[in-house]
Amino acid sequence: MTPDSRVSASTDRPDQWAGEWGGSQVAFGEQGARLTYGSYLRLEQLLSAQHLESDPHAHDELLFITIHQVYELWFKQLLHEATAARDAMLGDTSGATEPGNSPNRLWWAQHLLQRMHVVERVLVQQVDVLETMTPQDFLQFRQTLAPASGFQSVQYRELEFLSGAKDPSFVERFKGLTDHERARLRRRLEEPTLWDAFLNVLRERGLETGTDEDVVRSVRTAAHDRASYSDVWALAEALLQHDELAAAWRARHVVMVERMIGAKTGTGGSSGAEYLRSRLPLQYYPLLWDLRSRL
């Protein structure tokens, strides 16, 4: 090959910008000219979604909106991972990219739960950013929020339902739900939870699940025979970690609310911090916590 032909080949097919994807040649970099960073992430829509209600605009309202929009994005990701982890434990891997045989699907479920743990730690740490806002700065725009409230987060309730804490009363208590949002919550009430999926794994491994006492004995068996039930025990621990991190977020959240508004009523009409404190004892998997006393 002559120098000229090498140049020509490089020009015709710039391998330094090319890759194989699905059997098709893909051009990377500006030469691709298919998507941009902004168009792929829909940044025009995303960055135009922060509408301040205060007039004149309170400086910290943008921070408040951004934090809560980011929370909703993380809730969406957690729902995505939790749904896939549940389906893997149930044996439904139709939407998964991992192989569908039993050992691999349980590994996939554990992997997704571990990803959830990392995201949930971010949720807790994100409160630190919100606490850079002083109570008096929050009061500059708080009254414009009513009756909007974090209590109305549909995705957060979906996550609780999917995790195992189903409460049909929330569907009726929520005010201002769209038909689509109400349908989503009802669907979560009807579909299997992560706990239902874990019980399915126990049954597949020949472990009893007929009563709560059977479940505790079965998980205790897995705990003391990890050579035979390492995957079962790993899933039990991953679920408990999910439960613990959800509790850590609730605890961190209520302290932040008390720091910001004290004993004031919430913007949505709830008792504020008092209501949030009433949710602290919630456990998604009480049997896994009870097991600790029997190991």
Tab-separated table of N, CA and C in Angstrom, residues 11 18 22 62 65 104 113 120 141 153 169 171 179 188 190 193 196 198 202 215 228 236 239 246 258-259:
chain	number	residue	atom	x	y	z
A	11	THR	N	-9.189	8.180	5.029
A	11	THR	CA	-10.237	9.166	4.796
A	11	THR	C	-11.572	8.492	4.547
A	18	ALA	N	-14.460	5.016	14.453
A	18	ALA	CA	-15.465	4.028	14.083
A	18	ALA	C	-15.506	2.882	15.069
A	22	GLY	N	-23.864	-3.971	16.663
A	22	GLY	CA	-24.959	-4.699	16.030
A	22	GLY	C	-24.666	-5.076	14.593
A	62	LEU	N	-34.595	27.856	42.967
A	62	LEU	CA	-34.018	27.016	41.911
A	62	LEU	C	-33.366	25.774	42.522
A	65	ILE	N	-36.120	23.295	43.602
A	65	ILE	CA	-36.728	22.593	42.465
A	65	ILE	C	-35.757	21.563	41.895
A	104	ASN	N	-27.655	-17.453	36.782
A	104	ASN	CA	-27.358	-16.118	36.262
A	104	ASN	C	-28.448	-15.108	36.589
A	113	LEU	N	-29.899	-5.030	42.782
A	113	LEU	CA	-30.163	-4.562	44.141
A	113	LEU	C	-28.960	-3.809	44.695
A	120	GLU	N	-29.355	4.744	46.559
A	120	GLU	CA	-30.020	5.136	47.804
A	120	GLU	C	-29.072	5.892	48.736
A	141	PHE	N	-40.090	31.567	49.822
A	141	PHE	CA	-40.935	31.043	48.741
A	141	PHE	C	-41.810	29.867	49.170
A	153	SER	N	-45.566	12.465	45.939
A	153	SER	CA	-44.690	11.842	44.948
A	153	SER	C	-45.192	10.447	44.591
A	169	SER	N	-54.751	2.772	50.886
A	169	SER	CA	-55.339	4.044	51.293
A	169	SER	C	-54.636	5.234	50.660
A	171	VAL	N	-53.795	5.623	47.634
A	171	VAL	CA	-54.383	5.931	46.330
A	171	VAL	C	-55.594	6.846	46.507
A	179	ASP	N	-55.373	10.465	36.046
A	179	ASP	CA	-55.845	9.093	35.828
A	179	ASP	C	-54.657	8.155	35.605
A	188	ARG	N	-49.201	-1.121	40.772
A	188	ARG	CA	-48.186	-1.548	41.740
A	188	ARG	C	-48.816	-2.308	42.902
A	190	GLU	N	-51.314	-4.281	42.659
A	190	GLU	CA	-51.751	-5.587	42.164
A	190	GLU	C	-50.596	-6.514	41.800
A	193	THR	N	-44.370	-8.071	44.594
A	193	THR	CA	-43.352	-7.216	45.192
A	193	THR	C	-41.996	-7.910	45.162
A	196	ASP	N	-42.370	-10.886	47.399
A	196	ASP	CA	-43.023	-12.004	46.716
A	196	ASP	C	-42.012	-12.755	45.846
A	198	PHE	N	-38.737	-12.880	46.253
A	198	PHE	CA	-37.783	-13.597	47.097
A	198	PHE	C	-38.385	-14.900	47.609
A	202	LEU	N	-37.046	-18.875	47.327
A	202	LEU	CA	-36.990	-19.874	48.393
A	202	LEU	C	-37.684	-21.161	47.969
A	215	VAL	N	-40.803	-19.169	56.730
A	215	VAL	CA	-39.879	-18.297	56.000
A	215	VAL	C	-38.639	-18.013	56.847
A	228	SER	N	-24.398	-24.152	50.322
A	228	SER	CA	-25.494	-24.635	49.476
A	228	SER	C	-26.431	-23.521	49.029
A	236	ALA	N	-31.151	-12.221	50.373
A	236	ALA	CA	-31.755	-11.798	51.641
A	236	ALA	C	-31.024	-10.582	52.199
A	239	LEU	N	-31.787	-7.435	50.092
A	239	LEU	CA	-33.097	-6.864	50.409
A	239	LEU	C	-33.052	-6.115	51.737
A	246	ALA	N	-33.459	2.671	52.872
A	246	ALA	CA	-34.719	3.413	52.795
A	246	ALA	C	-35.036	4.044	54.148
A	258	GLU	N	-37.364	19.075	60.130
A	258	GLU	CA	-37.422	19.730	61.443
A	258	GLU	C	-36.480	20.928	61.501
A	259	ARG	N	-35.340	20.797	60.877
A	259	ARG	CA	-34.381	21.906	60.858
A	259	ARG	C	-34.919	23.073	60.045
